[in-house]
Amino acid sequence: MLFCLLSIAISVPARGYGDILIVVNQESSIYNISERELIDLYMGRRFEFSNGETVLKLDQGKDSDTKRLFYQLLIGKTLSEVTAYWARLLFTGRSTPPYGLGDDASIVNMVMGNKSALGYVNEELDIDVSKVKVVGRVH
Amino acid sequence: MTNRNSLKSTLFLLLIAFISSKVLASTGIEENDFKISGFSTLGIVNAGNSTLGYRRDVSREAVFDDTTFKSDSLLALQLDIKPQSSLSSAIQLVARDRSDNSIEDSLEWAYAKCRLNRNWVARTGRLGLDIFMLSEYRNLGFSYLWARPPVELYAPMGIEHFDGVDLSYSKILDEGEIRLKAFSSLKDEQLFGVSLSFETAKARFRLGATSIDFGGEGSKVIALLKPALQSAGVLGWADASRYARELDIEGKHIRRYSAGVSYDHNRWRFQSELAYIESDYKPFSPLWNGYFNIGYRVDPVTFFILFGYAKNVGDIENASAAPPGFEALQGSLQSLLNRVRADQKTASFGLKWDVRYDTSVKLQADHTWVEQYGGVLWQQKQDLVNDTELDTISLNINFVF
């Protein structure tokens, strides 16, 4: 039974998506963000932007496809591995995970309303990012 | 019965913590300031034989040729409160089977944490004992591949937390973060240590040194043997007084030195730890222990093999011949000396199936070779006079929430 279930799970194809856009508030003093800095922020090693400004890190819903793609492109980890990584930091008191929201549109709305917010959206979902600032791209 | 009551009380506390979180959440405290989370394992293991009782670590009840849910199953709840960006506190309760169960022991952590600046963090309260790669999350089954942390390295040190302080310094370098940490207990039993770690997105390196006071009188056997040997020394067995002194555990220390490395990239996962433990307590000769693990992921399943090793160096001490009338006491002393050594290795293979982002299923088979008189990691019903081989089969379901 176990191996039947395994074979079914392995055979499910992954959905294809494009690049991930990194977005901040229009009024933010951040104009670009390096991949290194992004990894440090989203892996809980950095608690503020490199210029010292406060950051509110936003994550997508726990099993969202954009989140799956973001972490796969950024650090090569699956959602389970990211959950395991954050569980390790959370349950050892080192850090708490980024604030989780529902989907790409929620991220844009939250970034529009918070000067310190940092988020990511999937470019191919045609989310309107005209009212936020794109400071990076993960591909 | 006491254990069952303690387990019920712990579950009750966990329930109260959970309800409290909902009440506080409804009073307007923001989610970022107050967070309740947890993890659990439902595990079944078949292990042990008629004379060697399997135990996950030396603080657990042993399993003699039986199948049990008690060894690996647990439920943990953690409450994080963050009133300011630089101040936070956390409480973690873990309900699981213990040979010495109590509410106090179920309180895994309860500490206040102060981020002094970008680099320095200080904590005080009940803290996880940071002496392994998996130190502070050895109960968090979802975060590692195996059914449990490798027994050869983790079982000898049953202590998981201490009441004290720690201070850590971390700095982000080009490729990762370096972290130096020092900790000390604030109780009478001396416990202190330092660790140095370096972590990148793919790899982790760790060095550690720790000194731990044995504390208390030692095992019940030692508590019985010591006065008997003292009396025997007066009554005519000249060496008995020396043995009584050597068994006196008070004020004795364990010093542990360790190194660990892990690499996790794309489909491959490697992890290894090696430790050397020495003591000024004569019956415990120095111990080398470690493990090596290789895992390969075929989404969503990671297959792994694991080798563990633990061996006390030196030979078994033979108690000197006793004069007539003291043969039984000499036999008891020799039996104790026969049971304080580790000499075993384990080969394991298994899989971790990530069923979804927060749930995993693990299956693991272990084959262990225990050499003559090398069974200290097991509960021994009698002296292990012959080499023995044992199989352990484990099935776990792990959750985080």
Short mmCIF file of C-alpha atoms in Angstrom, two decimals, chain A residues 1-3 5-6 9-11 36 39-40 43-53 56 62-63 67-68 72 74-100, chain B residues 31-32 35 37-39 78 80 82 92 109 111 113 115 118 123 136-137 140 142-143 172-177 179 199-201 204 264-266 269 297-302 351-359 361 363 400-401:
data_model
loop_
_atom_site.label_atom_id
_atom_site.label_comp_id
_atom_site.label_asym_id
_atom_site.label_seq_id
_atom_site.Cartn_x
_atom_site.Cartn_y
_atom_site.Cartn_z
CA MET A 1 0.00 0.00 0.00
CA LEU A 2 2.76 2.42 1.00
CA PHE A 3 4.67 1.85 -2.21
CA LEU A 5 0.95 5.65 -2.71
CA LEU A 6 4.61 6.53 -3.23
CA ALA A 9 2.93 10.85 -5.48
CA ILE A 10 6.14 10.69 -7.51
CA SER A 11 4.32 10.64 -10.84
CA ARG A 36 22.69 36.93 -1.20
CA ILE A 39 18.67 34.47 1.02
CA ASP A 40 19.88 35.91 4.33
CA MET A 43 16.46 32.18 5.79
CA GLY A 44 16.29 34.12 9.05
CA ARG A 45 19.92 35.20 9.20
CA ARG A 46 19.26 38.90 8.67
CA PHE A 47 16.64 40.94 10.53
CA GLU A 48 16.90 44.19 8.57
CA PHE A 49 17.83 45.43 5.10
CA SER A 50 21.55 45.84 4.41
CA ASN A 51 21.17 49.63 4.83
CA GLY A 52 19.92 49.05 8.39
CA GLU A 53 16.24 49.77 7.71
CA LEU A 56 8.73 43.14 7.40
CA LYS A 62 1.99 27.54 3.41
CA ASP A 63 1.48 25.44 0.30
CA LYS A 67 6.10 29.92 -2.58
CA ARG A 68 7.14 26.50 -3.89
CA GLN A 72 13.15 26.20 -5.30
CA LEU A 74 16.31 30.82 -4.45
CA ILE A 75 17.88 27.98 -2.44
CA GLY A 76 16.97 24.76 -4.24
CA LYS A 77 14.73 23.49 -1.43
CA THR A 78 11.29 21.90 -1.52
CA LEU A 79 8.42 23.26 0.60
CA SER A 80 8.88 20.38 3.06
CA GLU A 81 12.56 21.22 3.41
CA VAL A 82 11.75 24.91 3.93
CA THR A 83 9.18 23.95 6.58
CA ALA A 84 11.75 21.70 8.24
CA TYR A 85 14.36 24.48 8.14
CA TRP A 86 12.02 27.02 9.71
CA ALA A 87 10.75 24.52 12.25
CA ARG A 88 14.35 24.05 13.34
CA LEU A 89 14.88 27.80 13.79
CA LEU A 90 11.49 28.36 15.42
CA PHE A 91 11.65 25.45 17.85
CA THR A 92 15.21 26.28 18.87
CA GLY A 93 14.28 29.90 19.56
CA ARG A 94 16.64 31.35 16.98
CA SER A 95 14.17 33.06 14.70
CA THR A 96 10.54 33.15 13.61
CA PRO A 97 9.46 32.58 9.99
CA PRO A 98 8.37 35.40 7.66
CA TYR A 99 4.80 36.59 8.09
CA GLY A 100 2.59 34.30 5.99
CA GLU B 31 -0.25 37.54 15.48
CA ASN B 32 3.34 38.73 15.21
CA LYS B 35 2.44 32.74 18.27
CA SER B 37 3.02 26.36 17.24
CA GLY B 38 3.93 22.76 17.77
CA PHE B 39 5.04 19.44 16.46
CA GLN B 78 5.47 26.15 21.90
CA ASP B 80 6.33 32.54 21.48
CA LYS B 82 7.43 39.05 21.28
CA GLN B 92 7.91 24.74 25.04
CA TRP B 109 12.17 25.36 27.65
CA TYR B 111 13.25 31.49 28.61
CA LYS B 113 15.57 36.35 25.07
CA ARG B 115 18.64 40.77 21.18
CA ARG B 118 22.57 43.01 15.42
CA ARG B 123 18.86 34.21 26.90
CA GLU B 136 17.82 21.80 20.51
CA TYR B 137 15.55 19.95 18.10
CA LEU B 140 11.56 17.57 16.14
CA PHE B 142 10.07 16.43 10.89
CA SER B 143 13.42 18.24 10.57
CA ILE B 172 26.99 37.34 8.47
CA LEU B 173 29.98 36.68 6.23
CA ASP B 174 30.10 36.53 2.43
CA GLU B 175 28.80 32.98 2.16
CA GLY B 176 26.98 32.36 5.41
CA GLU B 177 26.70 33.07 9.10
CA ARG B 179 27.97 31.88 15.36
CA GLU B 199 26.10 27.86 8.30
CA THR B 200 25.45 28.51 4.63
CA ALA B 201 22.36 27.75 2.55
CA ARG B 204 26.64 23.52 8.31
CA ASP B 264 22.25 19.59 1.87
CA HIS B 265 22.06 20.53 -1.78
CA ASN B 266 19.72 19.52 -4.55
CA ARG B 269 22.14 15.14 1.97
CA ARG B 297 15.96 12.63 -2.64
CA VAL B 298 13.60 11.38 -5.33
CA ASP B 299 10.73 13.80 -4.74
CA PRO B 300 8.91 13.50 -2.45
CA VAL B 301 10.90 10.65 -0.90
CA THR B 302 14.43 10.79 0.52
CA LEU B 351 13.16 6.58 3.83
CA LYS B 352 11.46 9.85 4.68
CA TRP B 353 8.38 10.54 2.62
CA ASP B 354 7.26 14.18 2.65
CA VAL B 355 3.54 13.58 2.29
CA ARG B 356 2.92 17.33 2.31
CA TYR B 357 4.73 20.48 3.39
CA ASP B 358 4.04 19.80 7.09
CA THR B 359 3.76 16.01 7.30
CA VAL B 361 6.28 9.45 7.12
CA LEU B 363 10.38 3.94 7.74
CA VAL B 400 4.54 20.41 12.46
CA PHE B 401 1.77 22.94 13.00
#
